[in-house]
Coordinates of C-alpha atoms and ligand atoms in Angstrom, one line a residue:
X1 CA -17.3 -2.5 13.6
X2 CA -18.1 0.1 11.0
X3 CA -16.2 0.3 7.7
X4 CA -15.8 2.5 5.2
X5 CA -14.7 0.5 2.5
X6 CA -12.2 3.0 -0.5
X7 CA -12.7 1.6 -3.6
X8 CA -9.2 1.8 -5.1
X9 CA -9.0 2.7 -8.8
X10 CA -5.4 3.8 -8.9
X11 CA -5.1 6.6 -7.5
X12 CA -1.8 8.2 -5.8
X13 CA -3.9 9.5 -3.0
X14 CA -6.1 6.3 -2.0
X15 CA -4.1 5.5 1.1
X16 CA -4.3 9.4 2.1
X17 CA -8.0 8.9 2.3
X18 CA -8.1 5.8 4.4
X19 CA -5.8 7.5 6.8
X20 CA -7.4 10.6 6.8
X21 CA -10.5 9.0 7.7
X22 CA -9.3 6.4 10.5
X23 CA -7.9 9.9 11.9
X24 CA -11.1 10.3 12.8
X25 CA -11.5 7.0 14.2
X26 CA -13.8 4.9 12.1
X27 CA -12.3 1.9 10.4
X28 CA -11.7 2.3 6.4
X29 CA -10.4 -0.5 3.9
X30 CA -8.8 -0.4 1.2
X31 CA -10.5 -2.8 -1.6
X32 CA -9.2 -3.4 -5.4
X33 CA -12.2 -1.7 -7.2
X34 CA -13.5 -5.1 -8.8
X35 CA -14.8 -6.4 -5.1
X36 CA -18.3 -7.1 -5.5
X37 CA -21.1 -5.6 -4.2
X38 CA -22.0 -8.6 -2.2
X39 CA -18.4 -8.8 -0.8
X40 CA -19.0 -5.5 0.7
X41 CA -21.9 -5.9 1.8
X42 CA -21.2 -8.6 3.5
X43 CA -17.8 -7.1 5.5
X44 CA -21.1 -4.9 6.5
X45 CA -19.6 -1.3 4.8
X46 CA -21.5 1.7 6.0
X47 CA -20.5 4.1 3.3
X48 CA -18.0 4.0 0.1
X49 CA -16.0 6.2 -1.3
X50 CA -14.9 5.7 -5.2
X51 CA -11.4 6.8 -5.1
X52 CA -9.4 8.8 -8.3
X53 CA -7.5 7.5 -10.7
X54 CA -5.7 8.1 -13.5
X55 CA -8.2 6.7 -16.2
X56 CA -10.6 8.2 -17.9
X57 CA -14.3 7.0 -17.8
X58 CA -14.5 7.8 -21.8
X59 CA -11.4 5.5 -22.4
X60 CA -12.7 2.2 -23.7
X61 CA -12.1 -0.5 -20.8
X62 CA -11.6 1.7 -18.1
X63 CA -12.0 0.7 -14.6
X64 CA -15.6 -0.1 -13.3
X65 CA -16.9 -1.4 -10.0
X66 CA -19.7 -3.5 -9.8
X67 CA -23.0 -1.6 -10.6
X68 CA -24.8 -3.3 -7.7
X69 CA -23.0 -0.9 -5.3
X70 CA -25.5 1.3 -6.1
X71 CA -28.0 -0.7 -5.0
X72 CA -26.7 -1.5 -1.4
X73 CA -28.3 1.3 0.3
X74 CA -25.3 2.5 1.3
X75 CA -24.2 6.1 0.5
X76 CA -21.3 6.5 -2.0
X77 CA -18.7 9.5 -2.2
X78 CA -17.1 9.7 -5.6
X79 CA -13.9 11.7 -5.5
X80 CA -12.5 13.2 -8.6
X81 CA -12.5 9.5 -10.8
X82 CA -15.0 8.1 -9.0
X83 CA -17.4 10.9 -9.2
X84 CA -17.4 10.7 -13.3
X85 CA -17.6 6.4 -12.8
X86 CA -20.5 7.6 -10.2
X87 CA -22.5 10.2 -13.1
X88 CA -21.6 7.7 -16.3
X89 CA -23.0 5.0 -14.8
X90 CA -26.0 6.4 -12.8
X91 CA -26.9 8.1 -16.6
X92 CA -25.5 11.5 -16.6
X93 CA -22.4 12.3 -19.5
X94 CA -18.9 13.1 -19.5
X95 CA -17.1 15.0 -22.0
X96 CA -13.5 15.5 -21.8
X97 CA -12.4 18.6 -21.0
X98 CA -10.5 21.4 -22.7
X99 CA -8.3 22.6 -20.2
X100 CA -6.7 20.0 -17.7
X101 CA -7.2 21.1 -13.8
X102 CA -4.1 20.8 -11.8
X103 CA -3.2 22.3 -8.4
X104 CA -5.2 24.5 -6.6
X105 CA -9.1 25.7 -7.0
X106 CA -11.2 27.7 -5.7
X107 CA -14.5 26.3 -4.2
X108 CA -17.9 27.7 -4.3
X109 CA -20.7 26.5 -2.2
X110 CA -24.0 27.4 -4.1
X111 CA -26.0 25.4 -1.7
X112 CA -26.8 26.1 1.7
X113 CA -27.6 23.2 3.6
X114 CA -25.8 20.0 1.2
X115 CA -24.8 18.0 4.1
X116 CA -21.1 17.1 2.7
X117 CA -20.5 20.8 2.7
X118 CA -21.7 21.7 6.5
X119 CA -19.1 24.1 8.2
X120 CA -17.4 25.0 5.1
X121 CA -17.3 28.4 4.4
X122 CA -19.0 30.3 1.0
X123 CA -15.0 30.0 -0.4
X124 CA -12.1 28.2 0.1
X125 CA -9.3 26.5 -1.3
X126 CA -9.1 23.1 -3.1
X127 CA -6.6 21.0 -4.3
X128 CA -8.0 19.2 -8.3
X129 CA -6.0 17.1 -10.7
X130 CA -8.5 15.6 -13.5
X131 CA -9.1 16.2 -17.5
X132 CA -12.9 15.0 -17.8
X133 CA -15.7 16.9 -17.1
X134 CA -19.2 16.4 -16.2
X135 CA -21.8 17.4 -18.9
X136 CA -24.7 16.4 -17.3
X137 CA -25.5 15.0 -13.9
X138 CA -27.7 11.7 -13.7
X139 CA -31.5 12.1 -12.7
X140 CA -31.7 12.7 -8.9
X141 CA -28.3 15.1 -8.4
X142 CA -28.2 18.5 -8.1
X143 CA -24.9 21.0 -8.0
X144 CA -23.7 21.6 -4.8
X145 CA -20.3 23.9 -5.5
X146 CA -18.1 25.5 -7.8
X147 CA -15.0 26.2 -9.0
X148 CA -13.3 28.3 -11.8
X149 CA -13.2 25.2 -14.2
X150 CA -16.1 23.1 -13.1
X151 CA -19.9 24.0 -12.4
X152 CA -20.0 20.0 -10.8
X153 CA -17.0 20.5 -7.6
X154 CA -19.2 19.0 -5.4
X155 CA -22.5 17.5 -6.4
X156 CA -25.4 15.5 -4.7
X157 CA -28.2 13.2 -5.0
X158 CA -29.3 13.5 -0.9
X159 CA -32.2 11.4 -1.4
X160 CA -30.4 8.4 -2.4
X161 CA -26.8 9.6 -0.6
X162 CA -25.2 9.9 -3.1
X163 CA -22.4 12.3 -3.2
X164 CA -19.4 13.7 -5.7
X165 CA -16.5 16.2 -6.1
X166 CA -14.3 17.0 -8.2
X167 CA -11.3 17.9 -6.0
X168 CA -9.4 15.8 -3.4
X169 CA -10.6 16.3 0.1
X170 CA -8.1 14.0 1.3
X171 CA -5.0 16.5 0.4
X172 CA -3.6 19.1 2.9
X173 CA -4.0 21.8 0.1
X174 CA -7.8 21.4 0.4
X175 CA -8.5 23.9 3.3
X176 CA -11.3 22.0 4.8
X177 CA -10.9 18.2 3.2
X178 CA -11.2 16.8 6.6
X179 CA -14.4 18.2 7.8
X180 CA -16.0 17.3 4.5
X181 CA -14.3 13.9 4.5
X182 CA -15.9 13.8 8.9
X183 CA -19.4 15.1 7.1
X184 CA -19.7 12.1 4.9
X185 CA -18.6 9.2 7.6
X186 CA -20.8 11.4 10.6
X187 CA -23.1 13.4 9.0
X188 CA -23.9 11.2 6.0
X189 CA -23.2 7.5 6.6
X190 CA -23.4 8.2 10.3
X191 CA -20.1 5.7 11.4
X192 CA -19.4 5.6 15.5
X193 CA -16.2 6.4 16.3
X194 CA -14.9 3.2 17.5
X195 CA -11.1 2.8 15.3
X196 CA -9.0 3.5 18.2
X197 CA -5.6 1.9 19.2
X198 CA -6.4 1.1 22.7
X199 CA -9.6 -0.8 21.1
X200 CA -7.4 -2.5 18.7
X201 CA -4.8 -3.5 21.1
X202 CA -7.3 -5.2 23.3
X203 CA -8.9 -7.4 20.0
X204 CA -5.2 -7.7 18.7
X205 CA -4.4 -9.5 22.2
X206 CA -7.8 -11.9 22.1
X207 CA -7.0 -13.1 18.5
X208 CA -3.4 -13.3 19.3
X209 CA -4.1 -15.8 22.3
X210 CA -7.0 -17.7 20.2
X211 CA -4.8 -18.1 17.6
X212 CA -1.2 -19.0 19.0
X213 CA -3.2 -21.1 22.1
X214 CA 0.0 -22.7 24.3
X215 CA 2.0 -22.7 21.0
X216 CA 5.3 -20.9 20.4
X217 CA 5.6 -17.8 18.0
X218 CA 9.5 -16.5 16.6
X219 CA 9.9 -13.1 15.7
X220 CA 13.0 -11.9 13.9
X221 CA 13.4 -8.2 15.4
X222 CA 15.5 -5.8 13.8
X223 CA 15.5 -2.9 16.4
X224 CA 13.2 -0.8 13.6
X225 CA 9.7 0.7 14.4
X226 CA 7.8 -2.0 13.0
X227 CA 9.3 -5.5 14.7
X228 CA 9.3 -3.6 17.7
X229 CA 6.1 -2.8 17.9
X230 CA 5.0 -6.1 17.1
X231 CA 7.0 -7.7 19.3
X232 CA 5.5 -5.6 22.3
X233 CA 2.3 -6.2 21.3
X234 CA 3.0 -10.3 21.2
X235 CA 5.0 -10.5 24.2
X236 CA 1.6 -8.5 25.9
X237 CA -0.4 -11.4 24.5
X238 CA 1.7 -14.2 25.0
X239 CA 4.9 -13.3 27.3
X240 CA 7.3 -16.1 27.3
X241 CA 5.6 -17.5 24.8
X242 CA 7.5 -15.1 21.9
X243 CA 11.1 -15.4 21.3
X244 CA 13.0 -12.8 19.9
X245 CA 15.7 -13.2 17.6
X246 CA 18.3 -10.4 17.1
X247 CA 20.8 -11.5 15.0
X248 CA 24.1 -9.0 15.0
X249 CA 25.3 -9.5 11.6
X250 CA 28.3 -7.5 11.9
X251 CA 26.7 -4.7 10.2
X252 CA 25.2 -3.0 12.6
X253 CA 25.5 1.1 13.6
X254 CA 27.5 1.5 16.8
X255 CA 26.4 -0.3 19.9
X256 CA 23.1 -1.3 18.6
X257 CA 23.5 -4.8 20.0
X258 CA 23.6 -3.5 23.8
X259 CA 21.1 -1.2 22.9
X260 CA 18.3 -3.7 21.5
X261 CA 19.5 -6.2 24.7
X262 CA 18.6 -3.4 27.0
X263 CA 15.8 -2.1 25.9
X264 CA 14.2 -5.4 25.1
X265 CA 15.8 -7.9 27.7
X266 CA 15.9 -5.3 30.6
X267 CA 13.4 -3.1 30.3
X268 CA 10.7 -5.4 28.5
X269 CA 11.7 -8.6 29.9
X270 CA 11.6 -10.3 26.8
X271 CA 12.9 -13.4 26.1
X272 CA 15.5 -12.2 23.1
X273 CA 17.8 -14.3 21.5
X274 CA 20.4 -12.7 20.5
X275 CA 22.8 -14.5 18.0
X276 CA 26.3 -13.3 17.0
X277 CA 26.6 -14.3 13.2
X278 CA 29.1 -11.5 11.9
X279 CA 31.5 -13.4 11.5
X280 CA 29.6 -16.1 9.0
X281 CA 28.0 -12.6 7.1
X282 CA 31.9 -11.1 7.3
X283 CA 32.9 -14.1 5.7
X284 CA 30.3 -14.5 3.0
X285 CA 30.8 -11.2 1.8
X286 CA 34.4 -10.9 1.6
X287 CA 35.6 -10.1 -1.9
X288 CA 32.2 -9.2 -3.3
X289 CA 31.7 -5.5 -4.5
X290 CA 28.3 -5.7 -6.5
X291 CA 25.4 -4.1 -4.6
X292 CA 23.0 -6.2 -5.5
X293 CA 25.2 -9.4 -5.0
X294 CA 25.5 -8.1 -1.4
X295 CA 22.1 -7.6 -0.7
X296 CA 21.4 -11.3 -1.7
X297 CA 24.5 -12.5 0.1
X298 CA 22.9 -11.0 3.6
X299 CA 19.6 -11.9 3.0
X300 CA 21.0 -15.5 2.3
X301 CA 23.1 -15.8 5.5
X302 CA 20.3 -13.9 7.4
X303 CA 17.7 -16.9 6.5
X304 CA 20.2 -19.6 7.2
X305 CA 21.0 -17.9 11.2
X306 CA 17.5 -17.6 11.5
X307 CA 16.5 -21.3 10.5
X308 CA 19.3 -22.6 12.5
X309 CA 18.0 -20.1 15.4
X310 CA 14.6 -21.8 14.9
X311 CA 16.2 -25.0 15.4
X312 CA 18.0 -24.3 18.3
X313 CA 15.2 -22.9 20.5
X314 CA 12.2 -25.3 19.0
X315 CA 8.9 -26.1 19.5
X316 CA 8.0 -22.8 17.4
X317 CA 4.8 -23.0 15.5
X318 CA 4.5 -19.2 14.3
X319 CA 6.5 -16.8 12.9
X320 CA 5.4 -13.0 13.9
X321 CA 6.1 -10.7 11.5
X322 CA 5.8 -6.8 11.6
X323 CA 3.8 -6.5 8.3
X324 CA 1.8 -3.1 7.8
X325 CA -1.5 -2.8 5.6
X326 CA 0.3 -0.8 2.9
X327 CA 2.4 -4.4 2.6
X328 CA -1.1 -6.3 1.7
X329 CA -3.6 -4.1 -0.4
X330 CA -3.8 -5.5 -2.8
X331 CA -2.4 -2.8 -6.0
X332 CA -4.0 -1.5 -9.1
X333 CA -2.5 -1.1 -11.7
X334 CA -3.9 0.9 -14.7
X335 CA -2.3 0.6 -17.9
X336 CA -4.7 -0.1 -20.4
X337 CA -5.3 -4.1 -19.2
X338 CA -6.2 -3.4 -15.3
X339 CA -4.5 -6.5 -13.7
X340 CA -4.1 -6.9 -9.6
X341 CA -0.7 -7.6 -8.3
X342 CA -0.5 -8.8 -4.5
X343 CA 2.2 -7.2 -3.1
X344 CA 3.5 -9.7 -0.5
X345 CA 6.2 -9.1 2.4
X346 CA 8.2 -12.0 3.1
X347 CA 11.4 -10.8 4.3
X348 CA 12.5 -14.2 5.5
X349 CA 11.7 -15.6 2.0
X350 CA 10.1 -19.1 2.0
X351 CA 10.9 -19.9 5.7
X352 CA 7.2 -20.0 7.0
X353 CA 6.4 -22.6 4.1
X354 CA 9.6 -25.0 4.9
X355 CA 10.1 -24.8 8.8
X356 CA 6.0 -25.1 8.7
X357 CA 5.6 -22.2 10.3
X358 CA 2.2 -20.3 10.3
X359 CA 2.4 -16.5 9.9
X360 CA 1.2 -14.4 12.5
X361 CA 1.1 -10.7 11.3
X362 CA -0.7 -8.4 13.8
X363 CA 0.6 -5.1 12.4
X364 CA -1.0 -6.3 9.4
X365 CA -4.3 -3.9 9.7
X366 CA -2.1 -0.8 10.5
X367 CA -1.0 2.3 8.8
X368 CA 2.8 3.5 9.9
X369 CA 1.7 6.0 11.8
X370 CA -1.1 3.6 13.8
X371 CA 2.3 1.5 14.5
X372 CA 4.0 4.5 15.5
X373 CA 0.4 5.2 17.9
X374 CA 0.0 1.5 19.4
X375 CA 3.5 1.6 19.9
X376 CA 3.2 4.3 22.4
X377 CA 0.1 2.9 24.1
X378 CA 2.3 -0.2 24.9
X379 CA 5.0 2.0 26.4
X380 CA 7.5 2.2 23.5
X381 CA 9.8 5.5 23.5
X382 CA 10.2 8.4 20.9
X383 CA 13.5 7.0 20.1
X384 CA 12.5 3.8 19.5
X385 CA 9.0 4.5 17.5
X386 CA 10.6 8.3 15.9
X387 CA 13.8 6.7 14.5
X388 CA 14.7 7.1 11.2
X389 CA 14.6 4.1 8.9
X390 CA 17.7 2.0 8.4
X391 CA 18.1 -0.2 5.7
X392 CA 17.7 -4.5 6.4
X393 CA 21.5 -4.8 5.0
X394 CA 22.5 -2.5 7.2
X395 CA 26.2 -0.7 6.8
X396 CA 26.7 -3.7 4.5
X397 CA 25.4 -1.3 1.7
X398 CA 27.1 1.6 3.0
X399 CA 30.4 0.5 2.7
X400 CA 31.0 0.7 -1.1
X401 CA 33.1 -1.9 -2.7
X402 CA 34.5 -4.6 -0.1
X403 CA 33.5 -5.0 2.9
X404 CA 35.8 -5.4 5.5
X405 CA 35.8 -4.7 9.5
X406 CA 38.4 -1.8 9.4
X407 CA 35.8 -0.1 7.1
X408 CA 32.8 -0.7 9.1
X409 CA 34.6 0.6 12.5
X410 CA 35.3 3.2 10.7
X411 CA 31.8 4.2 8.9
X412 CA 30.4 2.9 12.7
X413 CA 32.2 5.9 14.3
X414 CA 31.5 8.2 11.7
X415 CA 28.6 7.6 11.7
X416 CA 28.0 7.6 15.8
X417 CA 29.3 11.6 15.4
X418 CA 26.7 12.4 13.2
X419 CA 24.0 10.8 14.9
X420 CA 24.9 12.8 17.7
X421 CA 25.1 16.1 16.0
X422 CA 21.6 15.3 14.6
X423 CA 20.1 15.3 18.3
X424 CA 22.1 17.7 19.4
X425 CA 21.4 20.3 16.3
X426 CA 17.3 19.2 17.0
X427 CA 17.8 17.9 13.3
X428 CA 17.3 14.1 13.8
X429 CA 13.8 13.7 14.2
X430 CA 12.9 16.7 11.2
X431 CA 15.0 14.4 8.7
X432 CA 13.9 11.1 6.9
X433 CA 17.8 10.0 7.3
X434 CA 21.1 11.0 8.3
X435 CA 24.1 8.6 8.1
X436 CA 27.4 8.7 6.4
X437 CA 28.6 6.3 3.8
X438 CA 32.0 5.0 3.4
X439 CA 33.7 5.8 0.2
X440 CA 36.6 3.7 -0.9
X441 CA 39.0 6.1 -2.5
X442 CA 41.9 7.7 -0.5
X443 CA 42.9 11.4 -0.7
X444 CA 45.5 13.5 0.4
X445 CA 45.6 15.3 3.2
X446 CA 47.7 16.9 5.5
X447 CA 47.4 16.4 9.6
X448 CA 50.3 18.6 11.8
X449 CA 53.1 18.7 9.3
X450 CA 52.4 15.1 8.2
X451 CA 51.0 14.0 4.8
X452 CA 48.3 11.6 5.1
X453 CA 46.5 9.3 2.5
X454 CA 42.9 8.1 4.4
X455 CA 39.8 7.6 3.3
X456 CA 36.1 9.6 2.4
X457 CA 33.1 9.8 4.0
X458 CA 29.8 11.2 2.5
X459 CA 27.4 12.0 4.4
X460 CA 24.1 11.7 3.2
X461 CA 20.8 14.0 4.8
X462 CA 17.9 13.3 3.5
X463 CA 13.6 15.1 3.8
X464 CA 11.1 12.8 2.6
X465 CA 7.5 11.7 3.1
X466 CA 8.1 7.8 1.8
X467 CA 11.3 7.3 0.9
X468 CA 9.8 7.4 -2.8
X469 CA 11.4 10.5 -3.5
X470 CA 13.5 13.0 -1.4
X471 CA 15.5 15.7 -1.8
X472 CA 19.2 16.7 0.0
X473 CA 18.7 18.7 3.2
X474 CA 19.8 22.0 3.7
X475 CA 21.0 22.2 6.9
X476 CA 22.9 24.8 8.5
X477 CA 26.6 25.4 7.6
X478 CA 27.7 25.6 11.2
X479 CA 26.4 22.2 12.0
X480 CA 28.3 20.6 9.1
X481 CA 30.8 22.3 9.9
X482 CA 31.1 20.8 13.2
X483 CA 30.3 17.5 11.5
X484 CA 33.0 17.4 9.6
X485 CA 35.6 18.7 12.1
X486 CA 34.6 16.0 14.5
X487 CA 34.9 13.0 11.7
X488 CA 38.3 14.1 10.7
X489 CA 39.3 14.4 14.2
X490 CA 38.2 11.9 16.0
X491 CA 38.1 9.2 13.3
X492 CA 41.5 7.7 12.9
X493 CA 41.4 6.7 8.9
X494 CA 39.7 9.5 7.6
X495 CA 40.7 12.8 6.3
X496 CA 37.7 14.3 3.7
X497 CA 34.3 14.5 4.5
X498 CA 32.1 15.2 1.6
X499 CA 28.3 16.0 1.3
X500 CA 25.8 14.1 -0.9
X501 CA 23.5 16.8 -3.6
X502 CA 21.8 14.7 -4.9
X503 CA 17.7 14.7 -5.1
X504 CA 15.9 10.8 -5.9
X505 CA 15.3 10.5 -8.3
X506 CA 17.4 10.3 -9.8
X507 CA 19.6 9.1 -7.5
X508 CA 18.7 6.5 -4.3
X509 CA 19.1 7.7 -1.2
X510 CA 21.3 4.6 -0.2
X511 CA 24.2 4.6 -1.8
X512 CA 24.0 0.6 -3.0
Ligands
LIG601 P1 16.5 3.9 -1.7 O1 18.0 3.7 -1.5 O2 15.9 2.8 -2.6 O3 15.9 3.6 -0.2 O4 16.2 5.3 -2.1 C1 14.6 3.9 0.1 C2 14.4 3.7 1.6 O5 14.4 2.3 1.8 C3 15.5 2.0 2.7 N1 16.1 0.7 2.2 C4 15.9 -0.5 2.7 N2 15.1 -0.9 3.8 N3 15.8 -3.2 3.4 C5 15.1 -2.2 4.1 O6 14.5 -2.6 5.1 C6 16.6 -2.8 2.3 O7 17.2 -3.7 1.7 C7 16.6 -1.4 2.0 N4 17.2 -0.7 1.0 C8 16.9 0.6 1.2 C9 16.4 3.2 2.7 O8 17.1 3.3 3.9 C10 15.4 4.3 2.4 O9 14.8 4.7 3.6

């Protein structure tokens, strides 16, 4: 299959442009930016693109691929970063510049027929954010475009393919990023359209069945997009083959036991296992208050119910896990000494390695929103692929302080009437979360002519893109309002219901 192979030097967008471009349906990786030439060549890359970065090409040591790219016959996009590496190291010069570029640009063509820039118009809008400058081009390029800051937006060099700019095509600021991204995998590098998710599904199932053979494969599913997605896709490979393990820890949001039993044992016909362990988690955790000693206490207990859940059913060979690309590029990180840290994804810790269990991770190619697309294609719901993130602790760290059941039914319910409201206000899906938080402090309040002394809830409404920052919703008064009179009404224990303001940073959006 085609690649387009991103050379990653750092920057904040690199993932945007492999996603971008498998929108389009042609298969891009993600490699750290020291991958050789013969590496690539050899996964049989039909174009690269040099990513940005925040470096700069004058700084001593900074980030270089391997020259012999250039020498692969292969054409090369340099964006922003890469296109200075690109005209340093082909022999042009770069001078820093005296006026940083940030935001939006305004783009030029000054060539007619530069194949990058086929169907966009004489001006248009561009998103830049880079200091250097180019000088001079190398021998062979030629400007292609222009912007208030830059005589070199968009150069090329179309005998050898080789191709630059200066802004990010990959942003949504950049009016017409993806046809010039399309240009260089089509037009340019000339990639078939072949990335799609029912053509994945299909080789996903062969290697599944070469690999597992009449062995057993475990998978530990939570009732979030990504487990169930890989679950689906296993039990179409294998049927009876997977187990599922659900374990109820005690901490889970209203009836989400019956609702993973249904929708997996009924519907899907999947073998699930479902163990009830609350009361072992209830019990570890009572007394402790510290967030993070509760967050190891759970993952503790979880690994012990699973291992003795592996024991129970045996004859388990794999453990399926619902691991997404972002989990395994490999990161770059650019501060002065470049050194590669693997990110790795192990949420059952060193299990595999002592049950001697093989991994089996066939999410592990996938961007979210590819998950979110297979998932459909195998028949998973909106509600199931659409719902917002909950955290693996669960309510565990949204209890604050102790822990005990009469807080969780009560944060459960509280919860259960917001939920609700979400759907019903057409707010659920628009947010990144929406869940309430029990607070333990009591308050006064008064209820008929009595005096009562109950506890708080917060609720917390959240936008984000990827949960790396996110800022409080703003969501209509009525429909807090209506929020709020249903917690304190229906919700025997509380009495105040208080809204979170608070933007991350610097706050989290869990509370613990
Ligand atoms: P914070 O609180 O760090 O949360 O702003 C960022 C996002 O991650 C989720 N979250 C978790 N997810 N295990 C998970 O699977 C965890 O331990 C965990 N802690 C936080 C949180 O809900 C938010 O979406």
């Amino acid at each position: 299959m085609a690649i387009i192979a991103v050379l990653d030097f750092g920057s904040q967008y690199t993932q945007v442009i492999a996603r971008r471009i498998r929108e389009s349906q042609v298969l891009t990786r993600i490699y750290h930016y020291t991958t050789s030439a013969a590496k690539l060549e050899s996964e049989g890359v039909e174009g690269i693109i040099l990513s940005g970065g925040p470096a700069s090409v004058l700084a001593e040591g900074s980030p270089r691929p391997d020259s012999g790219i250039f020498n692969l016959g292969v054409p090369v996009l340099g964006i922003c970063y890469g296109l200075q590496l690109m005209a340093t190291m082909l022999g042009g010069k770069v001078g820093s510049s005296n006026r940083r570029e940030y935001g939006r640009g305004h783009l030029k063509v000054n060539t007619k027929d530069c194949p990058l820039l086929v169907g966009v118009p004489q001006t248009s809008r561009v998103w830049n954010s880079h200091g250097d400058k180019i000088e001079s081009l190398p021998e062979g390029f030629m400007q292609a475009a222009s912007t208030e800051n830059s005589g070199f937006a968009a150069v090329e060099d179309r005998g050898r393919s080789f191709f630059g700019l200066q802004f990010h095509p990959e942003v949504v600021h950049t009016d017409h990023g993806k046809e010039i991204l399309n240009n260089f995998i089509f037009g340019v590098c000339a990639c078939q359209k072949n990335w799609t998710m029912s053509g994945y599904i299909e080789k996903a199932i062969d290697e599944i069945r070469q690999t597992v053979g009449d062995q057993n494969v475990i998978l530990g599913l939570s009732g979030g997009v990504d487990s169930s997605v890989a679950a689906a896709l296993l039990h179409q490979a294998i049927g009876s083959r997977l187990t599922c393990v659900f374990v109820d820890n005690g901490l889970l949001r209203k009836g989400e036991r019956a609702k993973v039993e249904k929708l997996y044992s009924d519907n899907f016909n999947l073998n699930l296992k479902v163990v009830d362990a609350s009361a072992q988690f209830l019990a570890t955790l009572a007394g402790i208050t510290d967030p993070e000693a509760k967050r190891k206490a759970i993952g503790h207990v979880f690994i012990e119910v699973f291992e003795e859940a592996i024991n129970d059913i045996g004859n388990v060979q794999f453990l399926g896990q619902g691991t997404l690309y972002p989990d395994v590029i490999e990161s770059v990180n650019i501060a002065g000494n470049p050194s590669a840290v693997i990110k790795s994804h192990h949420n059952v810790g060193g299990l595999p390695e002592k049950m001697n269990l093989q991994l089996l991770e066939p999410l592990r190619e996938l961007f979210k929103d590819e998950v979110r697309a297979l998932g459909a294609e195998l028949g998973l719901s909106k509600e199931v692929l659409w719902r917002q993130p909950f955290p693996g602790p669960g309510l565990g760290v949204r209890v604050i302080g102790d822990i005990t059941v009469e807080r969780l039914d009560i944060l459960r319910e509280a919860d259960a009437i917001l939920e609700e409201e979400m759907f019903r206000a057409g707010l659920y899906y628009k947010l990144w979360q929406s869940f309430c938080v029990f607070l333990p402090v009591r308050t006064v309040g008064v209820m008929g002519d009595e005096r009562t002394y109950d506890n708080v809830i917060a609720l917390r409404l959240v936008e984000s893109i990827d949960a790396m920052t996110a800022d409080w919703a703003q969501i209509p008064n009525n429909v807090l309002q209506i929020v709020s009179n249903r917690i304190i009404n229906e919700v025997k224990g509380v009495n105040r219901v208080v809204l979170d303001i608070s933007s991350k940073p610097p706050a989290t959006i869990e509370w613990e």
